[in-house]
Coordinates of C-alpha atoms and ligand atoms in Angstrom, one line a residue:
M1 CA -21.0 57.6 2.2
S2 CA -18.3 56.0 0.2
S3 CA -16.8 57.8 -2.9
P4 CA -14.4 56.4 -5.5
R5 CA -11.7 58.3 -3.9
D6 CA -11.7 55.5 -1.2
G7 CA -11.4 53.0 -4.2
V8 CA -15.1 51.9 -3.3
P9 CA -17.1 51.2 -6.5
C10 CA -19.6 53.7 -7.1
G11 CA -21.8 54.8 -10.1
R12 CA -20.3 54.4 -13.5
Y13 CA -16.8 54.7 -12.3
E14 CA -16.6 51.4 -10.6
W15 CA -12.9 50.5 -11.7
R16 CA -10.8 53.3 -10.7
V17 CA -9.8 55.6 -7.6
R18 CA -10.7 59.1 -9.0
P19 CA -8.5 62.4 -8.5
W20 CA -9.6 64.9 -6.1
I21 CA -10.2 67.3 -8.9
H22 CA -13.3 65.0 -10.1
D23 CA -15.4 65.9 -6.9
A24 CA -14.0 69.5 -6.5
V25 CA -15.4 72.7 -7.0
L26 CA -12.9 75.1 -8.6
Y27 CA -12.7 78.8 -8.6
Q28 CA -10.9 81.1 -11.0
V29 CA -9.4 84.2 -9.6
Y30 CA -8.1 86.9 -11.9
P31 CA -5.2 88.0 -9.6
R32 CA -5.2 91.9 -10.6
S33 CA -8.8 92.1 -9.8
F34 CA -9.5 90.0 -6.4
C35 CA -8.0 92.1 -3.6
D36 CA -5.3 94.7 -3.4
A37 CA -3.5 94.4 -0.2
D38 CA -0.8 97.0 -0.8
G39 CA -3.0 99.6 -1.8
D40 CA -1.4 100.5 -5.4
G41 CA -4.9 99.9 -7.1
I42 CA -3.8 96.3 -8.6
G43 CA -5.0 93.2 -6.8
D44 CA -2.1 91.0 -5.5
L45 CA -1.2 87.6 -4.1
A46 CA -1.3 88.9 -0.4
G47 CA -5.0 90.2 -1.3
I48 CA -6.0 86.8 -2.4
A49 CA -4.6 85.2 0.8
A50 CA -6.6 87.7 3.0
R51 CA -9.8 86.7 1.1
L52 CA -9.5 82.9 1.5
D53 CA -12.2 83.1 4.1
H54 CA -14.5 83.9 1.3
L55 CA -13.6 80.9 -0.6
A56 CA -13.6 78.7 2.4
W57 CA -17.0 80.1 3.3
L58 CA -18.4 79.3 -0.2
G59 CA -17.0 75.7 0.0
V60 CA -14.6 75.6 -3.0
D61 CA -11.8 73.0 -3.1
A62 CA -9.3 74.9 -5.1
L63 CA -8.5 78.0 -6.8
W64 CA -6.9 78.6 -10.2
M65 CA -5.1 81.9 -10.6
S66 CA -4.7 83.3 -14.3
P67 CA -1.0 84.0 -15.0
I68 CA 1.0 85.5 -12.2
F69 CA 4.6 85.4 -13.8
P70 CA 6.8 88.4 -14.8
S71 CA 5.4 89.8 -18.0
P72 CA 5.2 93.0 -20.1
L73 CA 1.4 92.4 -20.2
A74 CA 0.9 92.5 -24.0
D75 CA -1.8 89.9 -23.4
G76 CA -2.4 90.2 -19.6
G77 CA 0.2 87.8 -18.6
Y78 CA -0.2 85.3 -21.0
D79 CA 3.0 86.5 -22.3
A80 CA 5.5 85.5 -19.6
S81 CA 8.9 86.7 -19.6
D82 CA 10.2 84.3 -16.8
Y83 CA 8.2 81.3 -15.6
L84 CA 10.3 81.1 -12.3
S85 CA 9.2 84.0 -10.4
V86 CA 6.1 86.3 -9.8
H87 CA 5.2 89.5 -11.3
P88 CA 6.5 92.3 -8.8
E89 CA 2.9 94.1 -9.0
L90 CA 1.5 90.8 -7.6
G91 CA 4.1 89.9 -4.9
T92 CA 6.9 87.5 -4.5
V93 CA 7.6 83.7 -4.7
E94 CA 7.4 83.9 -0.8
D95 CA 3.9 85.4 -1.1
L96 CA 2.8 82.5 -3.4
A97 CA 4.2 80.1 -0.7
A98 CA 2.5 81.8 1.9
L99 CA -0.8 81.8 0.0
V100 CA -0.4 77.9 -0.8
D101 CA 0.3 77.4 3.0
T102 CA -2.8 79.5 4.3
A103 CA -5.1 77.9 1.7
G104 CA -3.7 74.3 2.5
R105 CA -4.5 74.9 6.2
R106 CA -8.0 75.8 5.1
G107 CA -8.3 72.6 2.9
M108 CA -8.0 74.5 -0.4
R109 CA -5.4 73.8 -3.2
V110 CA -3.9 76.4 -5.5
L111 CA -3.6 75.8 -9.3
L112 CA -1.4 78.0 -11.5
D113 CA -2.0 79.1 -15.2
L114 CA 1.1 78.1 -17.3
V115 CA 1.6 79.3 -20.9
P116 CA 3.8 76.7 -22.5
N117 CA 2.8 77.5 -26.2
H118 CA 4.6 80.8 -26.3
T119 CA 6.6 83.3 -24.3
S120 CA 6.9 87.1 -24.3
V121 CA 9.3 88.4 -26.6
A122 CA 11.0 89.9 -23.5
H123 CA 11.8 86.2 -22.3
R124 CA 15.5 85.7 -22.4
W125 CA 15.2 82.7 -24.5
F126 CA 13.5 84.6 -27.2
Q127 CA 16.1 87.5 -26.8
R128 CA 19.0 85.0 -27.6
S129 CA 17.0 83.1 -30.2
R130 CA 16.6 86.3 -32.3
S131 CA 20.0 87.7 -31.7
E132 CA 22.0 84.5 -31.8
V133 CA 21.1 82.9 -35.1
D134 CA 23.6 79.9 -34.6
G135 CA 22.9 79.8 -30.8
P136 CA 21.6 77.2 -28.6
Y137 CA 18.1 79.0 -28.3
R138 CA 17.6 79.5 -31.9
R139 CA 15.7 76.5 -32.3
Y140 CA 13.5 76.9 -29.0
Y141 CA 11.3 78.9 -31.5
T142 CA 9.9 78.4 -35.1
W143 CA 12.0 80.4 -37.7
A144 CA 11.6 80.3 -41.3
P145 CA 12.5 82.0 -44.5
G146 CA 10.0 84.0 -46.3
A147 CA 8.0 83.1 -49.4
A148 CA 9.4 83.6 -52.9
D149 CA 7.3 86.7 -53.1
G150 CA 9.0 88.3 -50.0
G151 CA 5.8 87.7 -47.8
P152 CA 5.6 85.4 -44.8
P153 CA 6.5 81.8 -45.0
N154 CA 2.8 80.5 -45.1
N155 CA -0.8 81.8 -45.0
W156 CA -1.3 81.2 -41.3
R157 CA -3.4 83.7 -39.4
S158 CA -2.7 85.1 -36.0
R159 CA -5.8 84.7 -33.7
F160 CA -5.4 88.1 -32.6
G161 CA -5.6 89.2 -36.5
G162 CA -2.8 89.6 -39.2
P163 CA -0.2 87.2 -40.4
A164 CA 1.1 84.6 -37.6
W165 CA 4.8 85.6 -38.7
T166 CA 6.9 88.5 -38.0
R167 CA 10.1 89.2 -39.9
D168 CA 13.0 89.8 -37.4
G169 CA 15.9 92.1 -38.4
H170 CA 18.7 90.1 -37.0
G171 CA 18.6 87.0 -39.2
G172 CA 15.9 88.1 -41.7
E173 CA 13.8 85.2 -41.1
W174 CA 10.4 85.0 -39.8
Y175 CA 9.1 83.8 -36.3
L176 CA 5.8 82.2 -35.7
H177 CA 3.3 83.7 -33.2
S178 CA -0.2 82.1 -33.1
F179 CA -1.3 85.1 -31.0
L180 CA 0.4 88.7 -30.9
A181 CA 3.9 89.3 -32.5
Q182 CA 5.1 89.9 -28.9
Q183 CA 4.0 86.3 -28.0
P184 CA 6.5 84.0 -30.1
D185 CA 5.4 80.2 -30.4
L186 CA 7.8 77.7 -28.7
D187 CA 8.9 74.8 -30.7
W188 CA 7.8 71.6 -28.5
R189 CA 9.4 69.4 -31.1
H190 CA 12.6 70.6 -29.9
E191 CA 13.6 68.3 -26.8
P192 CA 15.4 71.2 -24.9
V193 CA 12.1 73.0 -24.7
R194 CA 10.4 70.1 -23.1
R195 CA 13.3 69.8 -20.7
E196 CA 12.7 73.4 -19.6
F197 CA 9.0 73.0 -19.1
E198 CA 9.8 70.0 -17.0
A199 CA 12.4 71.9 -14.7
I200 CA 9.7 74.7 -14.5
T201 CA 6.9 72.0 -13.5
R202 CA 9.2 70.6 -10.8
H203 CA 10.1 74.0 -9.5
W204 CA 6.4 74.9 -8.9
F205 CA 5.1 71.5 -7.7
E206 CA 8.0 71.3 -5.3
I207 CA 6.6 74.4 -3.6
G208 CA 3.1 72.9 -3.2
I209 CA 1.4 74.0 -6.3
A210 CA -1.5 71.5 -6.8
G211 CA -1.4 71.7 -10.6
F212 CA -1.7 73.8 -13.8
R213 CA -4.0 75.1 -16.2
L214 CA -1.9 74.7 -19.5
D215 CA -3.0 77.4 -21.8
V216 CA -3.5 76.6 -25.6
C217 CA -2.2 73.0 -25.0
Y218 CA -4.0 71.8 -28.1
G219 CA -1.7 73.8 -30.2
L220 CA 1.7 72.9 -28.8
V221 CA 2.8 71.6 -31.8
R222 CA 2.3 72.7 -35.7
D223 CA 2.4 71.1 -39.0
P224 CA 6.3 70.5 -39.4
L225 CA 5.9 71.2 -43.1
L226 CA 4.3 74.6 -42.6
R227 CA 1.8 73.8 -45.2
D228 CA -1.0 76.5 -46.0
N229 CA -4.1 76.4 -43.9
P230 CA -7.4 75.7 -46.1
P231 CA -10.1 78.3 -46.3
A232 CA -12.7 78.1 -43.6
R233 CA -16.2 76.7 -44.6
P234 CA -19.6 77.4 -43.4
G235 CA -20.4 75.6 -40.2
D236 CA -16.8 75.5 -38.9
P237 CA -15.9 76.8 -35.5
P238 CA -16.6 80.5 -35.1
E239 CA -12.9 81.3 -34.6
W240 CA -11.9 79.6 -37.9
V241 CA -14.7 81.6 -39.7
R242 CA -13.5 84.8 -38.1
L243 CA -10.0 84.1 -39.4
G244 CA -11.1 82.8 -42.8
Q245 CA -9.2 79.6 -42.5
R246 CA -9.3 76.3 -40.9
L247 CA -6.5 76.1 -38.1
T248 CA -5.5 72.5 -39.3
G249 CA -1.9 73.2 -39.3
N250 CA -1.9 74.8 -36.0
L251 CA -4.1 72.9 -33.8
N252 CA -4.8 69.3 -32.6
Q253 CA -1.7 67.7 -34.1
P254 CA -1.3 64.1 -33.1
D255 CA 2.2 64.8 -31.6
A256 CA 0.7 66.9 -28.7
H257 CA -0.5 63.6 -27.1
P258 CA 2.8 62.2 -26.1
I259 CA 3.9 65.5 -24.7
L260 CA 0.9 65.7 -22.7
A261 CA 1.2 61.9 -21.5
R262 CA 4.8 62.7 -20.5
W263 CA 3.7 65.8 -18.4
R264 CA 1.1 63.5 -16.9
R265 CA 3.9 61.2 -15.9
L266 CA 5.7 64.0 -14.3
A267 CA 2.6 65.0 -12.4
D268 CA 1.6 61.4 -11.4
G269 CA 5.3 61.1 -9.9
F270 CA 4.4 63.8 -7.3
E271 CA 2.9 62.9 -4.0
P272 CA 0.1 63.7 -3.9
P273 CA -0.2 63.6 -7.8
R274 CA -0.4 67.0 -9.2
M275 CA -3.4 67.9 -11.6
L276 CA -3.3 68.9 -15.4
L277 CA -6.1 71.0 -16.7
G278 CA -5.9 72.0 -20.3
E279 CA -7.5 74.8 -22.3
V280 CA -8.3 72.3 -25.2
A281 CA -10.8 71.9 -27.9
G282 CA -11.2 68.2 -28.3
P283 CA -10.4 64.9 -26.3
Y284 CA -6.8 65.1 -24.5
F285 CA -7.3 62.4 -21.8
G286 CA -5.3 59.7 -23.4
T287 CA -5.9 56.2 -22.2
P288 CA -6.5 54.8 -18.7
E289 CA -2.8 53.1 -19.3
A290 CA -1.4 56.6 -20.7
P291 CA -3.4 59.3 -19.4
E292 CA -3.0 62.9 -20.5
L293 CA -5.1 65.7 -18.9
H294 CA -7.2 65.4 -15.8
L295 CA -9.8 67.9 -17.1
A296 CA -10.3 70.0 -20.1
L297 CA -11.2 73.4 -19.4
G298 CA -12.2 74.3 -22.9
F299 CA -15.1 76.6 -21.9
P300 CA -17.9 74.5 -24.3
F301 CA -20.5 77.2 -23.2
R302 CA -18.5 80.0 -24.5
S303 CA -20.3 80.7 -27.9
I304 CA -23.7 79.3 -27.3
A305 CA -27.0 81.0 -26.3
F306 CA -28.9 80.3 -23.2
D307 CA -31.0 77.9 -25.1
A308 CA -32.2 74.4 -23.8
D309 CA -31.3 72.8 -27.2
E310 CA -28.1 74.4 -27.7
I311 CA -27.0 73.6 -24.0
R312 CA -28.2 70.0 -24.5
A313 CA -26.3 69.5 -27.7
T314 CA -23.1 71.0 -26.1
I315 CA -23.5 68.5 -23.1
E316 CA -24.0 65.7 -25.6
R317 CA -21.0 66.4 -27.4
V318 CA -18.6 67.1 -24.6
E319 CA -19.6 64.0 -22.9
A320 CA -19.2 62.0 -26.0
Q321 CA -15.5 62.9 -26.4
T322 CA -14.9 62.5 -22.7
P323 CA -13.9 58.9 -21.8
S324 CA -14.9 57.3 -18.6
H325 CA -11.4 57.7 -16.8
A326 CA -12.0 61.5 -17.4
Q327 CA -14.9 63.9 -16.9
P328 CA -15.9 67.3 -18.2
A329 CA -15.3 70.6 -16.6
W330 CA -18.2 73.4 -16.9
E331 CA -17.3 77.0 -16.7
L332 CA -20.1 79.7 -17.2
S333 CA -17.6 82.6 -17.4
N334 CA -14.1 83.0 -17.8
H335 CA -11.5 86.0 -18.4
D336 CA -12.0 85.8 -22.3
E337 CA -15.7 86.3 -22.5
A338 CA -18.5 88.6 -21.1
R339 CA -19.8 87.2 -17.7
V340 CA -22.7 84.8 -17.7
C341 CA -25.1 87.2 -16.3
T342 CA -24.4 89.7 -19.2
R343 CA -23.7 87.1 -22.0
W344 CA -26.8 84.7 -21.3
G345 CA -28.7 87.1 -19.2
A346 CA -28.5 90.5 -20.7
G347 CA -28.1 91.5 -16.9
D348 CA -31.2 89.5 -15.7
V349 CA -29.9 87.7 -12.5
R350 CA -32.4 85.1 -12.8
V351 CA -30.6 83.8 -16.0
A352 CA -27.5 83.7 -13.8
R353 CA -29.0 82.0 -11.1
A354 CA -30.5 79.3 -13.1
A355 CA -27.0 78.8 -14.8
L356 CA -25.5 78.3 -11.5
V357 CA -28.0 75.5 -10.8
L358 CA -27.1 74.0 -14.2
Q359 CA -23.2 74.5 -13.6
M360 CA -23.5 72.8 -10.2
T361 CA -25.6 69.7 -11.0
L362 CA -24.1 68.7 -14.3
H363 CA -21.8 65.8 -14.2
G364 CA -18.4 67.1 -14.2
T365 CA -16.2 69.7 -12.2
P366 CA -17.7 73.1 -11.9
C367 CA -15.1 76.0 -12.3
L368 CA -16.7 79.3 -10.9
Y369 CA -15.4 82.6 -12.2
Y370 CA -14.9 85.1 -9.5
G371 CA -17.8 87.2 -9.1
D372 CA -20.3 84.9 -10.8
E373 CA -21.2 83.9 -7.3
L374 CA -22.8 87.4 -6.9
G375 CA -24.3 87.3 -10.4
M376 CA -21.9 90.2 -11.2
T377 CA -22.5 91.7 -14.7
D378 CA -19.9 93.1 -16.9
V379 CA -18.6 96.6 -16.0
T380 CA -18.4 99.4 -18.8
V381 CA -14.7 100.2 -19.1
P382 CA -14.2 103.5 -21.0
A383 CA -11.7 103.4 -23.9
E384 CA -9.3 105.3 -22.3
R385 CA -9.0 103.1 -19.4
A386 CA -9.0 99.7 -21.5
R387 CA -6.1 97.4 -20.6
D388 CA -6.4 94.4 -23.0
R389 CA -4.0 95.5 -25.6
A390 CA -4.4 92.2 -27.4
R391 CA -7.7 92.9 -28.3
L392 CA -7.1 96.5 -29.1
H393 CA -4.7 95.1 -31.6
D394 CA -7.4 92.9 -32.9
R395 CA -10.0 95.7 -33.1
R396 CA -12.4 93.5 -31.3
P397 CA -14.0 94.8 -28.0
P398 CA -11.5 94.3 -25.1
R399 CA -12.0 91.6 -22.6
D400 CA -11.7 94.1 -19.7
P401 CA -15.4 94.4 -18.7
A402 CA -15.2 90.7 -17.5
R403 CA -11.8 91.3 -15.5
T404 CA -12.9 94.3 -13.4
P405 CA -12.1 94.1 -9.5
M406 CA -14.1 91.9 -7.0
R407 CA -16.5 94.2 -5.1
W408 CA -16.3 93.2 -1.4
S409 CA -18.4 95.8 0.3
G410 CA -20.0 99.2 -0.1
G411 CA -18.3 102.6 0.1
P412 CA -15.2 103.9 -1.8
G413 CA -12.6 101.4 -2.7
R414 CA -15.4 98.7 -2.4
G415 CA -13.0 96.6 -0.1
F416 CA -10.9 95.8 -3.1
T417 CA -8.5 98.6 -2.4
R418 CA -8.1 101.5 0.0
P419 CA -10.7 104.4 -0.3
A420 CA -8.3 106.7 -1.5
M421 CA -7.4 104.6 -4.6
A422 CA -11.2 104.2 -5.5
G423 CA -11.0 106.3 -8.7
A424 CA -7.5 104.9 -9.6
T425 CA -7.9 101.0 -9.5
W426 CA -6.3 99.2 -12.5
L427 CA -9.6 98.6 -14.1
P428 CA -12.8 100.5 -12.9
L429 CA -14.7 99.1 -9.7
G430 CA -18.1 99.6 -11.3
D431 CA -21.4 99.9 -9.5
G432 CA -23.6 97.3 -8.1
T433 CA -23.7 94.3 -5.8
D434 CA -21.0 93.3 -3.5
V435 CA -20.1 90.4 -1.2
A436 CA -21.1 92.0 2.2
A437 CA -24.5 92.9 0.7
Q438 CA -25.0 89.5 -0.3
R439 CA -23.8 87.9 2.7
A440 CA -26.5 89.7 4.9
D441 CA -29.2 88.6 2.4
P442 CA -30.1 85.1 2.7
R443 CA -31.9 85.1 -0.6
S444 CA -28.9 86.5 -2.5
T445 CA -27.2 84.8 -5.4
L446 CA -24.1 84.5 -3.2
H447 CA -26.2 82.3 -0.6
L448 CA -27.8 80.3 -3.6
T449 CA -24.3 79.6 -4.9
R450 CA -23.1 78.3 -1.5
A451 CA -26.0 76.3 -0.9
L452 CA -25.5 74.6 -4.4
I453 CA -21.9 73.7 -3.4
A454 CA -23.2 72.3 -0.1
L455 CA -25.8 70.2 -1.9
R456 CA -23.0 68.8 -4.4
R457 CA -21.3 67.6 -1.3
R458 CA -24.5 66.3 0.5
R459 CA -25.9 64.5 -2.5
A460 CA -22.4 63.8 -3.9
E461 CA -23.5 60.0 -4.7
E462 CA -25.9 61.4 -7.2
L463 CA -24.7 65.0 -8.3
V464 CA -20.8 64.0 -8.5
W465 CA -20.8 60.4 -9.0
G466 CA -24.0 59.4 -10.1
P467 CA -24.9 58.8 -13.9
Q468 CA -26.6 61.7 -16.0
E469 CA -29.4 61.2 -18.2
L470 CA -30.9 63.9 -20.4
L471 CA -34.7 63.6 -20.4
D472 CA -37.3 65.1 -22.7
G473 CA -39.0 68.1 -21.4
P474 CA -41.2 71.1 -22.6
E475 CA -39.8 73.3 -25.3
G476 CA -37.0 75.4 -24.1
V477 CA -36.7 73.6 -20.8
L478 CA -33.6 71.5 -20.3
C479 CA -34.4 68.4 -18.1
Y480 CA -32.0 65.8 -16.5
R481 CA -31.7 63.2 -14.0
R482 CA -28.6 62.8 -11.9
G483 CA -28.1 59.5 -10.0
R484 CA -31.3 57.5 -9.1
A485 CA -33.5 60.2 -7.9
T486 CA -32.3 63.9 -8.6
L487 CA -34.1 65.6 -11.3
I488 CA -33.1 69.1 -12.6
A489 CA -35.0 71.3 -14.8
V490 CA -33.8 74.7 -16.3
N491 CA -36.3 76.9 -18.0
T492 CA -34.3 78.9 -20.5
T493 CA -37.2 80.8 -21.7
P494 CA -38.9 83.9 -20.0
E495 CA -42.3 82.2 -20.1
P496 CA -43.6 79.8 -17.6
A497 CA -43.3 76.1 -18.3
A498 CA -44.7 73.0 -16.9
V499 CA -42.7 69.9 -16.6
Q500 CA -45.4 67.0 -16.6
G501 CA -44.9 63.7 -14.9
W502 CA -42.6 65.1 -12.0
R503 CA -43.3 64.3 -8.5
G504 CA -41.4 65.1 -5.3
P505 CA -39.9 67.8 -2.9
L506 CA -37.9 70.7 -3.8
V507 CA -34.4 70.3 -3.1
I508 CA -33.1 73.7 -4.1
G509 CA -34.2 76.3 -6.6
S510 CA -33.1 79.4 -8.3
D511 CA -36.0 81.4 -7.4
P512 CA -35.7 82.5 -3.8
D513 CA -39.8 82.7 -3.5
R514 CA -40.2 78.9 -4.7
R515 CA -41.7 77.0 -1.8
G516 CA -43.3 73.7 -3.2
G517 CA -41.8 71.0 -5.4
A518 CA -43.6 68.9 -8.0
D519 CA -47.0 67.2 -7.5
G520 CA -47.4 65.6 -10.9
A521 CA -46.0 68.6 -12.7
L522 CA -43.2 71.1 -11.9
L523 CA -44.4 74.5 -12.7
L524 CA -41.4 76.8 -13.5
R525 CA -41.5 80.6 -14.0
G526 CA -39.5 82.0 -16.6
H527 CA -35.7 81.5 -16.3
E528 CA -36.1 79.4 -13.4
A529 CA -34.3 76.2 -12.5
A530 CA -35.3 73.7 -9.8
V531 CA -34.0 70.5 -8.3
I532 CA -36.3 67.9 -7.4
A533 CA -36.0 64.6 -5.5
A534 CA -37.9 62.3 -7.4
A535 CA -40.6 60.4 -5.3
E536 CA -40.2 56.5 -5.4
Ligands
LIG1 C1 -6.1 81.6 -23.8 C2 -6.3 82.6 -22.7 O1 -7.4 82.3 -21.9 C3 -6.3 83.9 -23.2 O2 -6.4 85.0 -22.3 C4 -5.1 84.3 -24.1 O3 -5.2 85.6 -24.7 C5 -4.6 83.2 -25.1 N1 -4.9 81.8 -24.4 C6 -3.4 83.4 -25.6 O4 -2.4 83.0 -24.5

C-alpha cells in the first residue's frame, strides 16, 4: 500500500509528502517514573533504554520525554537551569545519546520537551540578569518598574496563582513570570534570546534528537505595552475563569508566529527534518509555504467529560482550526491532569478501553501517556509524599497521582526499582495492574492497545490517511467513519445502545467478550466501543 510519505496521492492529502509524525503513534514518558536503573528510587534514562522492548512490542514510533534538563524542580523540570545537559538524577548526555541510538536501532525516535517560555531562577542567564542591571543578560527577561501605588507593573496573574510579577532586590524592578516566581519569563522579542535557542536546538538535533515538544509556545511573546488584562467572562476557557481575567496580553500574540516559522526552518534544515510539537491552544501551523508546528499537543480532551456530544464538539473545533497541511494530535492523559481511567472512567476500565479505541481511530496522531496502555488509574499520594511544589503553591491538588511509577511486574519494587527501594520510590508505586500480568492475559488493556496500534498500520489507508466523517448516532454514542469503509461507535453511556443501519464484521472492540459485528444494527454494551468493516 502506498502512503503520502512516498509522495503518492492518497485521501485528502493529495498534494504533499507528509512528515513521519503524521502516521506515527507517540508515547509520552515521565522520565522519573518509567524505570529506575541505578536503584535510587527515581527513574532515569538508562531505565528508559532498558524498557525499550516494551515500546517496540507495543508498536509505538517515537517517545517524548518530559523535561530531562538540570533543574531545581520547582515545577517538575519545567524550570530548567541549563538547557544543554541532563539532570544528574536522570543520567548524562552520554546516556541520552545511548538511548537515542538504541531506540533508533529499533526504529523509534526520541523527542525532548523544551521549555522556551521561561527558565529557572537558577539559570545563569537569570542570575546575571537580576544582578547586572546594565549587563548583557538584563534584557533576556522582562523587567518593569512598579505601578505608582508601589504594586506590580500591571494586573497579570500567574497561572499558578498570585501576581505574575515579583520584585527583585537588586534593581528594585519587577520581573515577569507567567508561572511560579521561580520560573522567570524570557523575552523572545530580544534577538539574543532567539539565538540562544537556535544554538540549543542545533545542539540536540546534532546528537540525533528527532524533535521537540515546545512547552507553552503560544505564550512566548506578550503585549509589549504590558496593558492590563480584561476581566474574565462566563464561557471563557476554564483557566481564564479561574484566574478571573482573560489572558489576552500574555497568550496568542501575532508575533509568536514568525518565531515558530523561523524555528521550523531550522528544523527543516536538518536531514532528516526534525519535528516541532507545540503546547498550543489555537492554530500554530502557519501556511504550506511558511509552516510552523508539525503538531499541536494542546490536549483538547483535557477539560471535557466522556460524553459523545462534548467529544464531537471538540473534534469539530480542533479539525476546523487544523489546516490540511497539518493534523490534530490526540492525548487521553498527560502529566498535568488525572489519568483517563480516573478522569473519564472514575476507575472503570471499560471507559479507558473505549477511549483507547477512540484515540487510535481518530484522524490525527495519537500520543499515548505511559501507563494508559494498562488502563492505569491515578495513585493516591499522601500529602507528606507530594512532590508537585507548583500545585502546592497554587493550593490546587498536586499533579503527582498521574505521575507515579510505571508498574512492570508483581513483587516489591514492581520492576520499577530494586525490591529494597519499594517503600522509598520518589512517588508511591501504588497497587494494581502491571505490565507482566497484562502481557500474560490476551484480554488485557495492554493487548487491546497493541492490537489497536497494529490495526492503525494495517488499515492505514483508512485510519491514518483516510477522510473522517462524523455520523449521526443514538444519544450518547459517538459514531464516525474513517476512509471508505471503517465505522467506529463509542458508547459514552453506561447503558446499552443500538446503532441502526450498520452492517459488517467486527474489526476490533473494546469489550473482550464481543464476538459479532453488526447485522443491520450494532448492539453495544454500556461504555463499549467497536470498529466495524462496513459491508459493501
Ligand atoms: C505546561 C506543562 O505541561 C506543565 O507541566 C508546566 O507546569 C507548565 N507548562 C509550565 O511550564
